[in-house]
PDB file of C-alpha atoms in Angstrom:
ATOM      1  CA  UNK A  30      -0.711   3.002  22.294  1.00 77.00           C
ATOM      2  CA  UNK A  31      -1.207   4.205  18.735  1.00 88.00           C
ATOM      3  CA  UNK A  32       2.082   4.098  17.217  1.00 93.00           C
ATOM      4  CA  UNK A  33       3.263   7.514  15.851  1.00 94.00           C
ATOM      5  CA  UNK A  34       4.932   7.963  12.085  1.00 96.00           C
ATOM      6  CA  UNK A  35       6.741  10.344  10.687  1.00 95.00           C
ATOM      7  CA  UNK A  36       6.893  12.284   8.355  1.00 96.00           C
ATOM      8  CA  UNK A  37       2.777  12.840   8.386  1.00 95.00           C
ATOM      9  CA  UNK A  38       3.639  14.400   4.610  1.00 97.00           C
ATOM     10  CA  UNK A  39       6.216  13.623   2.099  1.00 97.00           C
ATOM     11  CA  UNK A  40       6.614  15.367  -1.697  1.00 97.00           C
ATOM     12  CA  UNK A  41       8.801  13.527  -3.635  1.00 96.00           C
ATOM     13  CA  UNK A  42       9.401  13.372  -7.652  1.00 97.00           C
ATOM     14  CA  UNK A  43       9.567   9.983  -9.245  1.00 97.00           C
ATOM     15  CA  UNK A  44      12.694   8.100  -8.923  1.00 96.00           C
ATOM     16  CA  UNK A  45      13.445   9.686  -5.664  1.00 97.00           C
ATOM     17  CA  UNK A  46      13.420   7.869  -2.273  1.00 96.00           C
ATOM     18  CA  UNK A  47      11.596   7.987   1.060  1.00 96.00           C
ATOM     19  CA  UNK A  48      11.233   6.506   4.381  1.00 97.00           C
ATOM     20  CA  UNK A  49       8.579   6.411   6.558  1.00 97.00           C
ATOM     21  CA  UNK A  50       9.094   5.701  10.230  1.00 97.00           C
ATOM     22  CA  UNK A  51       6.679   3.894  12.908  1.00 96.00           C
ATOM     23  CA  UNK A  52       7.648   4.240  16.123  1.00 96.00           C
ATOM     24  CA  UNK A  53       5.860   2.496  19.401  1.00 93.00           C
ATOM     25  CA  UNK A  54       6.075   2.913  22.829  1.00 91.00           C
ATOM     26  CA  UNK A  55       5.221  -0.402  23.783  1.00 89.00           C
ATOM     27  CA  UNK A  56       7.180  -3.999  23.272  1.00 87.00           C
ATOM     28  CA  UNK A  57       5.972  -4.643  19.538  1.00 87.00           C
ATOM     29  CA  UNK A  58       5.388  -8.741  18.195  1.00 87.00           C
ATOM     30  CA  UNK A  59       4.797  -7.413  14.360  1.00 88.00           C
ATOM     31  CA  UNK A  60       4.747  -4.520  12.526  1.00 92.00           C
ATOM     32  CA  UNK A  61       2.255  -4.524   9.260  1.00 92.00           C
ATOM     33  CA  UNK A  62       2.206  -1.967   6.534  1.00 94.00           C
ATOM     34  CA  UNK A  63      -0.275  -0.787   4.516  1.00 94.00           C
ATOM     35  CA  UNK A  64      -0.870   1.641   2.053  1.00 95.00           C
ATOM     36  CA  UNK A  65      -4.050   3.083   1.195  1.00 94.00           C
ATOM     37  CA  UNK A  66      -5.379   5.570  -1.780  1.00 94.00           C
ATOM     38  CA  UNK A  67      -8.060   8.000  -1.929  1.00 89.00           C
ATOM     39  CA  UNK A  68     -11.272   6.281  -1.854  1.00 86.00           C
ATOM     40  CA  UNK A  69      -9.819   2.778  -1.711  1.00 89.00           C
ATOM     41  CA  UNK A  70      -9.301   0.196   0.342  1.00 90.00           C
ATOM     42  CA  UNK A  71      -5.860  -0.360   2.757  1.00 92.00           C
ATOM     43  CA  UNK A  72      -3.505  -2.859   0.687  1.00 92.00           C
ATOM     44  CA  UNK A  73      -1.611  -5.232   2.717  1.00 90.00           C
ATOM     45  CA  UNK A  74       2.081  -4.385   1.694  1.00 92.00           C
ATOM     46  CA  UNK A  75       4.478  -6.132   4.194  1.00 89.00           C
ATOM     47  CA  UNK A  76       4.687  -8.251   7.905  1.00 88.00           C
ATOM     48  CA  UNK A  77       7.635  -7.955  10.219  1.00 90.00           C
ATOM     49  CA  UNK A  78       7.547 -10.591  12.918  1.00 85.00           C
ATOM     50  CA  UNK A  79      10.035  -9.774  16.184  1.00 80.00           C
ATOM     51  CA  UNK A  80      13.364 -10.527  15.423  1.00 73.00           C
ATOM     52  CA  UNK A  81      14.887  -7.987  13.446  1.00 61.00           C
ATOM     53  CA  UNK A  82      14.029  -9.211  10.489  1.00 65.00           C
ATOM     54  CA  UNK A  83      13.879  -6.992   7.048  1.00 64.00           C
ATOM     55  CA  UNK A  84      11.462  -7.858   4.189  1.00 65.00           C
ATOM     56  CA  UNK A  85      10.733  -5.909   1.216  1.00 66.00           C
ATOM     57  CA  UNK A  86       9.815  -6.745  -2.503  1.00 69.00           C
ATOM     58  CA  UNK A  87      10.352  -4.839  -5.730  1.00 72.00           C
ATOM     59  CA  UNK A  88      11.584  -1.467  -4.765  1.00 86.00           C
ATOM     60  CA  UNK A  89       9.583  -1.679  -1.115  1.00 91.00           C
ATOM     61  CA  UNK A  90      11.525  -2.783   1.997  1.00 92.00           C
ATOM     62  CA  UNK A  91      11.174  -2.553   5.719  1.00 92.00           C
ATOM     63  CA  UNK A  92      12.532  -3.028   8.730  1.00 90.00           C
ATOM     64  CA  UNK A  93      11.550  -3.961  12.434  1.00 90.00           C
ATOM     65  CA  UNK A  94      14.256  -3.047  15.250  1.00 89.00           C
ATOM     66  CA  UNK A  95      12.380  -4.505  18.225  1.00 86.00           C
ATOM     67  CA  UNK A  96      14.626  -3.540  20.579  1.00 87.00           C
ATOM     68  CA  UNK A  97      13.748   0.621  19.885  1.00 90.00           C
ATOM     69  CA  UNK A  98       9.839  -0.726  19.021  1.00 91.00           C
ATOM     70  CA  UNK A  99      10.729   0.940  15.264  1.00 92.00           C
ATOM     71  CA  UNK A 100      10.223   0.012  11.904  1.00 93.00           C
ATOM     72  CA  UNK A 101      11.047   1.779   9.168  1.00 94.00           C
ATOM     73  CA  UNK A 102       9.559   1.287   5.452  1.00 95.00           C
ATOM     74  CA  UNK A 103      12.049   2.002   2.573  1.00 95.00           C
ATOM     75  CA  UNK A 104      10.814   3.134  -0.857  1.00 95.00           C
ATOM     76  CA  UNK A 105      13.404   3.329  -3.625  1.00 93.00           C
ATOM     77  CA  UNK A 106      13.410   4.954  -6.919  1.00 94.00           C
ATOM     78  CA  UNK A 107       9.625   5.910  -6.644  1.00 94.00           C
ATOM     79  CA  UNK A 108       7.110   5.580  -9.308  1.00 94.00           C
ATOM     80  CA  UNK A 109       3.657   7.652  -9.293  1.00 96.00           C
ATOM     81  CA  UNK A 110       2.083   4.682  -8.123  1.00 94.00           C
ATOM     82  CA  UNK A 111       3.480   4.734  -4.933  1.00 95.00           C
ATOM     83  CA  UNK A 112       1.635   7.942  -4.170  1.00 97.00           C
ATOM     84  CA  UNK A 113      -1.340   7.347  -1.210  1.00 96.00           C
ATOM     85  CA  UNK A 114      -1.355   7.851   2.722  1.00 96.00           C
ATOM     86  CA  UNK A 115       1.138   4.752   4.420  1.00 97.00           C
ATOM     87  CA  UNK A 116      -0.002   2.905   7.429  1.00 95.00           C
ATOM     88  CA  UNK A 117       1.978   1.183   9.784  1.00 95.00           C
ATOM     89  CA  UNK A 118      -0.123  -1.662  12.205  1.00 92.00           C
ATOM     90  CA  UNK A 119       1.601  -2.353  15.256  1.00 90.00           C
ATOM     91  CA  UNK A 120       0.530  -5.703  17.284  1.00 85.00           C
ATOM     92  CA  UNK A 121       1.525  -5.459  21.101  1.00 83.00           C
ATOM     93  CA  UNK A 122       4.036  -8.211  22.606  1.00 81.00           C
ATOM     94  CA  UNK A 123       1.333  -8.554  25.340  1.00 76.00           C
ATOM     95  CA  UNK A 124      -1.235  -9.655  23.074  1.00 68.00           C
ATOM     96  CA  UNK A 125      -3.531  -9.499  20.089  1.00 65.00           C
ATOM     97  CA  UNK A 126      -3.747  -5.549  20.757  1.00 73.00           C
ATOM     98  CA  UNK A 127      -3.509  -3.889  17.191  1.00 80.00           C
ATOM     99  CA  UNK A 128      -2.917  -0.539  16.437  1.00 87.00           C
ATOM    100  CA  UNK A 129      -2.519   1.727  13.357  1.00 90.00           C
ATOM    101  CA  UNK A 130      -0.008   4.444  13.097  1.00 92.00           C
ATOM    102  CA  UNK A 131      -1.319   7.999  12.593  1.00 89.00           C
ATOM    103  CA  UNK A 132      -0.516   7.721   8.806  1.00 93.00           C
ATOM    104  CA  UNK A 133       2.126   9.369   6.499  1.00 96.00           C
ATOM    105  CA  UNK A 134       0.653  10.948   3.324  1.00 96.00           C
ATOM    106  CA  UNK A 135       3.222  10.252   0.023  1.00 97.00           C
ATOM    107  CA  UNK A 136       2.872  11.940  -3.225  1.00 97.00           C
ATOM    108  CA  UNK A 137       5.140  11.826  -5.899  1.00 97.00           C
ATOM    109  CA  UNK A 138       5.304  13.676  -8.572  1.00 96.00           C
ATOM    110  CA  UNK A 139       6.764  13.436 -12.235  1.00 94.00           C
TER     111      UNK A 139
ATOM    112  CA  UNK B   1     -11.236 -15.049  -5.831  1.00 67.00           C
ATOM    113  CA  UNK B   2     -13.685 -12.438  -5.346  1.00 80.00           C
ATOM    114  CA  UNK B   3     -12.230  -9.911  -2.354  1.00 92.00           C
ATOM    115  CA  UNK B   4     -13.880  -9.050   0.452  1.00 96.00           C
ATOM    116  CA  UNK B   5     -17.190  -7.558   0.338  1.00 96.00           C
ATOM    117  CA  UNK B   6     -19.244  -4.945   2.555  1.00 97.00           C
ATOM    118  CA  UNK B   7     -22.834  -3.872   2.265  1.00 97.00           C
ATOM    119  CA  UNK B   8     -24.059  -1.297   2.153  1.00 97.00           C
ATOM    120  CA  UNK B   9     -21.724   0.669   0.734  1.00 96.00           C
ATOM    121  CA  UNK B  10     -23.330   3.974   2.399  1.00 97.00           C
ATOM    122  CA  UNK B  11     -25.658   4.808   5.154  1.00 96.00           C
ATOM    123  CA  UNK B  12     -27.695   7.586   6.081  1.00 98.00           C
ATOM    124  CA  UNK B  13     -28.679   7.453   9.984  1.00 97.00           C
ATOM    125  CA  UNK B  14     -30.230   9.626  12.787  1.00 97.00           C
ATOM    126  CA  UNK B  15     -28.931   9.536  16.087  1.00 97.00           C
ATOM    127  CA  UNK B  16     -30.318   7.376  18.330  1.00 97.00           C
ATOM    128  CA  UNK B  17     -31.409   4.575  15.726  1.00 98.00           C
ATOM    129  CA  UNK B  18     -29.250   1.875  15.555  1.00 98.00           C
ATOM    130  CA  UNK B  19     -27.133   0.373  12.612  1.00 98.00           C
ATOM    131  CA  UNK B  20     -26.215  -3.198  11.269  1.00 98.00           C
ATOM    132  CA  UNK B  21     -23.238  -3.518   8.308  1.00 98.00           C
ATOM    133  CA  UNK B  22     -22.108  -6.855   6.836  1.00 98.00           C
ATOM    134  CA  UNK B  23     -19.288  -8.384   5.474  1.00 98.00           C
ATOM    135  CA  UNK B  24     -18.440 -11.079   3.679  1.00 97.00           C
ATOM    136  CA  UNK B  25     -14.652 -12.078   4.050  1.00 96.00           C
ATOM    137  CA  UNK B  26     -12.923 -13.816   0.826  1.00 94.00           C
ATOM    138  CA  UNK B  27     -13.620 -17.640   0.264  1.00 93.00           C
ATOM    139  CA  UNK B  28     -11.520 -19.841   2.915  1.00 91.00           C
ATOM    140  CA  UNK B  29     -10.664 -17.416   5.371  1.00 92.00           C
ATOM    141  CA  UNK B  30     -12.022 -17.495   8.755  1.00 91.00           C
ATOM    142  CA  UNK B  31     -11.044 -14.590  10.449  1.00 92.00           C
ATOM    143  CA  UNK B  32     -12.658 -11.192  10.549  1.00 94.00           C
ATOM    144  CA  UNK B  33     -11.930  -7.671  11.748  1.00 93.00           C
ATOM    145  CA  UNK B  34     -14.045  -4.745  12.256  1.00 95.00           C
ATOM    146  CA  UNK B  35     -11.691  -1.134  11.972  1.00 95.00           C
ATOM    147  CA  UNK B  36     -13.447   2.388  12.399  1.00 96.00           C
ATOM    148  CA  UNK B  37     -11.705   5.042  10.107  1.00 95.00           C
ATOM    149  CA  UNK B  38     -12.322   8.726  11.002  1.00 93.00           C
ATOM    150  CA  UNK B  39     -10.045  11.821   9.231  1.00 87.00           C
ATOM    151  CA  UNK B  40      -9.805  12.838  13.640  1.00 83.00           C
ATOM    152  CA  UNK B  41      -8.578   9.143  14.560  1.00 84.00           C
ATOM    153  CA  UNK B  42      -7.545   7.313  11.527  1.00 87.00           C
ATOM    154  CA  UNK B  43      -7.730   3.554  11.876  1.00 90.00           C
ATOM    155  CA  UNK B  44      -8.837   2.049  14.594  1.00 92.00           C
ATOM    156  CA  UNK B  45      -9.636  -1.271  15.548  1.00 90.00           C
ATOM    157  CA  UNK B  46     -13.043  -2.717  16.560  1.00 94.00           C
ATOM    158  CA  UNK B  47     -12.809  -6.430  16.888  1.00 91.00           C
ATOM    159  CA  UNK B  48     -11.837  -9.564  15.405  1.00 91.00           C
ATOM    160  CA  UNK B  49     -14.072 -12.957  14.760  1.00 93.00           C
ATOM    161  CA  UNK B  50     -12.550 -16.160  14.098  1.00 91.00           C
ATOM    162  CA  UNK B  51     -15.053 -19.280  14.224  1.00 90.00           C
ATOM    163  CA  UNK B  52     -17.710 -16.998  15.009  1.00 93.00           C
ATOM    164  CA  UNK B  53     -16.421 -16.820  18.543  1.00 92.00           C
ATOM    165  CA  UNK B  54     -14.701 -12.969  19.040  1.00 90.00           C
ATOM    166  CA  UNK B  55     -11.010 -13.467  20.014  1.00 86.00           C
ATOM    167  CA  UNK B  56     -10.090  -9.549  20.392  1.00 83.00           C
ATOM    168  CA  UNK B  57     -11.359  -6.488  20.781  1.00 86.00           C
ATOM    169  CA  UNK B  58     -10.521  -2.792  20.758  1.00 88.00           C
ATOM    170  CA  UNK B  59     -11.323   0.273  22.902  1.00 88.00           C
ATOM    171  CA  UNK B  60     -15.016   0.848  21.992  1.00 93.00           C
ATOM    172  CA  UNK B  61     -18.254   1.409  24.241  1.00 95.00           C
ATOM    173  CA  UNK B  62     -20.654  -1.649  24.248  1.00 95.00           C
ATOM    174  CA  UNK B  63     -22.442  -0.241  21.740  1.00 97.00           C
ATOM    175  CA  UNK B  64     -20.715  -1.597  19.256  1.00 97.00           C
ATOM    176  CA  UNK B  65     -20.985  -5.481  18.618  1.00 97.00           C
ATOM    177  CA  UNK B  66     -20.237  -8.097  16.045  1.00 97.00           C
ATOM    178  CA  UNK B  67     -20.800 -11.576  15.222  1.00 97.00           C
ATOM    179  CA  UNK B  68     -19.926 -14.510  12.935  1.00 97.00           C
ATOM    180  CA  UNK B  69     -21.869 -17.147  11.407  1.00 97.00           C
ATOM    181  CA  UNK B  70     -21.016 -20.388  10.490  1.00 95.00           C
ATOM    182  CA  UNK B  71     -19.843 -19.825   6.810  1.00 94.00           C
ATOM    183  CA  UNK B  72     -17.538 -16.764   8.442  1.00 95.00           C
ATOM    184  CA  UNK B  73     -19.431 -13.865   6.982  1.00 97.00           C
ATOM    185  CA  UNK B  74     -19.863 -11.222   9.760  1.00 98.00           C
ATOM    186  CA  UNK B  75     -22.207  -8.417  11.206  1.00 98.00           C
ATOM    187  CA  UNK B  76     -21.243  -5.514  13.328  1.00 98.00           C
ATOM    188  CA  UNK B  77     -23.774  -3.664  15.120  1.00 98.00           C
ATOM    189  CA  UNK B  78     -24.194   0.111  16.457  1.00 98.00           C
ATOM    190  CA  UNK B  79     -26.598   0.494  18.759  1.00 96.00           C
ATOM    191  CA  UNK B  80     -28.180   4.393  20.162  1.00 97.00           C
ATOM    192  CA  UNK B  81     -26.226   6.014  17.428  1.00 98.00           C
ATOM    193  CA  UNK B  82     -23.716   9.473  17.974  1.00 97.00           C
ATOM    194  CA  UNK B  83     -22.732  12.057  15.838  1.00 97.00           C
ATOM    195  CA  UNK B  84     -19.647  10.766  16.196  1.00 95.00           C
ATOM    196  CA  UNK B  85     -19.991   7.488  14.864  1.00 97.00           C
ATOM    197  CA  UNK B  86     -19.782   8.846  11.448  1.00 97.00           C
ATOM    198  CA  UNK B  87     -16.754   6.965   9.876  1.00 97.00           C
ATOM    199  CA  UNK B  88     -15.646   4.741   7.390  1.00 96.00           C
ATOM    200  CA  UNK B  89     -16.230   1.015   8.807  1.00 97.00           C
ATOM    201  CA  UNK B  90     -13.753  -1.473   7.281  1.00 96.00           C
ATOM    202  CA  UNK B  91     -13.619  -5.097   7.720  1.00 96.00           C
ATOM    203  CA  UNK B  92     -10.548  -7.519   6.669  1.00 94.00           C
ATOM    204  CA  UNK B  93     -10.548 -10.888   6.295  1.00 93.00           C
ATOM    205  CA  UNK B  94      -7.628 -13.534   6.887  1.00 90.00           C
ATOM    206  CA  UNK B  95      -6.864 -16.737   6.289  1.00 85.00           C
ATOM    207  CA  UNK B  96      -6.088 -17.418  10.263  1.00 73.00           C
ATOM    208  CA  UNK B  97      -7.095 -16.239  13.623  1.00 69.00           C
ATOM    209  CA  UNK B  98      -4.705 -13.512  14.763  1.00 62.00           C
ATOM    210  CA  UNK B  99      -3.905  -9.930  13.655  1.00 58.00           C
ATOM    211  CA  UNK B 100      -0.649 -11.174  12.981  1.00 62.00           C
ATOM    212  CA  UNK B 101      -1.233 -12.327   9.399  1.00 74.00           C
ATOM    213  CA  UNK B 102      -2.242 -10.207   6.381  1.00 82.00           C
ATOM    214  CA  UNK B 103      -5.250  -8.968   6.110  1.00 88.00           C
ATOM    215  CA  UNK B 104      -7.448  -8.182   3.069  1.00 92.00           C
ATOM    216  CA  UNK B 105      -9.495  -5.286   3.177  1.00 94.00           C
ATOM    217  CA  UNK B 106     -12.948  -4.638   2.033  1.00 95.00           C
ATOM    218  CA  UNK B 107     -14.450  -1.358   0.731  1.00 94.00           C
ATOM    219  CA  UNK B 108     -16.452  -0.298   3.188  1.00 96.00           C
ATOM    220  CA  UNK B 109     -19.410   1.239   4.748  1.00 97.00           C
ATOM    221  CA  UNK B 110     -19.865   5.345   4.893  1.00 97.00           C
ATOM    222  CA  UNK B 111     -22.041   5.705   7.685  1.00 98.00           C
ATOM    223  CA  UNK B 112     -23.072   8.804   8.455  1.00 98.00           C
ATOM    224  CA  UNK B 113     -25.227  10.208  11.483  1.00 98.00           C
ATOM    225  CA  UNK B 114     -27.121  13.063  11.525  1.00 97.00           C
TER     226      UNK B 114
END
């Protein structure tokens, strides 16, 4: 049930864009995504609740297509500080079952 | 508001013995999660406390238990320790039961067996 992103690795240079994809194969209530640096801490970025819904703040969006148990996470015009390994958390329709995505390492560079 | 908080911060162990972490979740919230992070499994989850009753838990052997006290700082336990409990333990507090809302990360505990 641990829902599978993609790319695991992404180079880009600043300014560039990226998207990271979570993809589930079970009926999804929420999608959460989190991005975590070397030695840190997970930072809470974003919740998608069922219904299609995007979100996103400064130059960080998502989206949650419940129908295809996907969400995608958007990042525009990337700065250096962006770099660190995104998590997607996945929380079954079923239940309070929550799962993190394998991960998707970002690094940008100037 | 101070974040949330984790002691200690690493932990030597030997197989067999058994292991008790803490965390202390960020004033007002009442809910607490327990994740296992290994560079083999990634993040996993353990279990979650909310009014020091547990409302979910993960895939994990029986070994591993938690609980909650009153002013909702929490305690997981690992009992006849493996090799393979080496990990990073995180906990995250929220403001309300549920995995559905955001959660706030501590630092965690390095806990490694040998």
């Amino acid at each position: 049930q641990q829902p599978v992103q993609s790319p695991q690795a992404v180079i880009l240079r600043e300014g560039e864009d990226a998207v990271i994809n979570c993809s589930s194969s079970k009926a999804l209530y929420s999608v959460h995504w989190y991005r975590q640096k070397h030695g840190e801490a997970p930072i809470f970025l974003m919740i998608l609740l069922k219904g299609g819904e995007q979100k996103g703040h400064d130059k960080i969006s998502a989206s949650f297509n419940e129908k295809k148990q996907q969400s995608s996470l958007y990042l525009t015009a990337s700065q250096l500080s962006y770099s660190g390994t995104y998590f997607c958390g996945t929380e079954l329709d079923t239940g309070n079952q929550f799962y993190f995505g394998t991960g998707t390492s970002l690094t940008v560079i100037p | 508001k101070a974040g949330v908080t984790q002691t200690p911060r690493y932990l030597i162990k030997t197989r067999g013995q058994q292991v008790t972490l803490s965390c202390s979740p960020i004033s007002g919230h009442r809910s607490v999660s327990w994740y296992q992070q290994t560079p083999g499994q990634g993040l996993q989850f353990l279990f979650e406390y909310f009014s020091e009753t547990q409302r979910n838990k993960g895939n994990f052997p029986g070994r591993f238990s938690g609980r909650q006290f009153s002013n909702s700082r929490s305690e997981m336990n690992v009992s006849t320790l493996e090799l393979g409990d080496s990990a990073l333990y995180l906990c995250a507090s929220s403001l309300r039961q549920g995995i559905k809302y955001e959660q706030y990360f501590g630092p965690g505990t390095r806990l490694t067996v040998t």
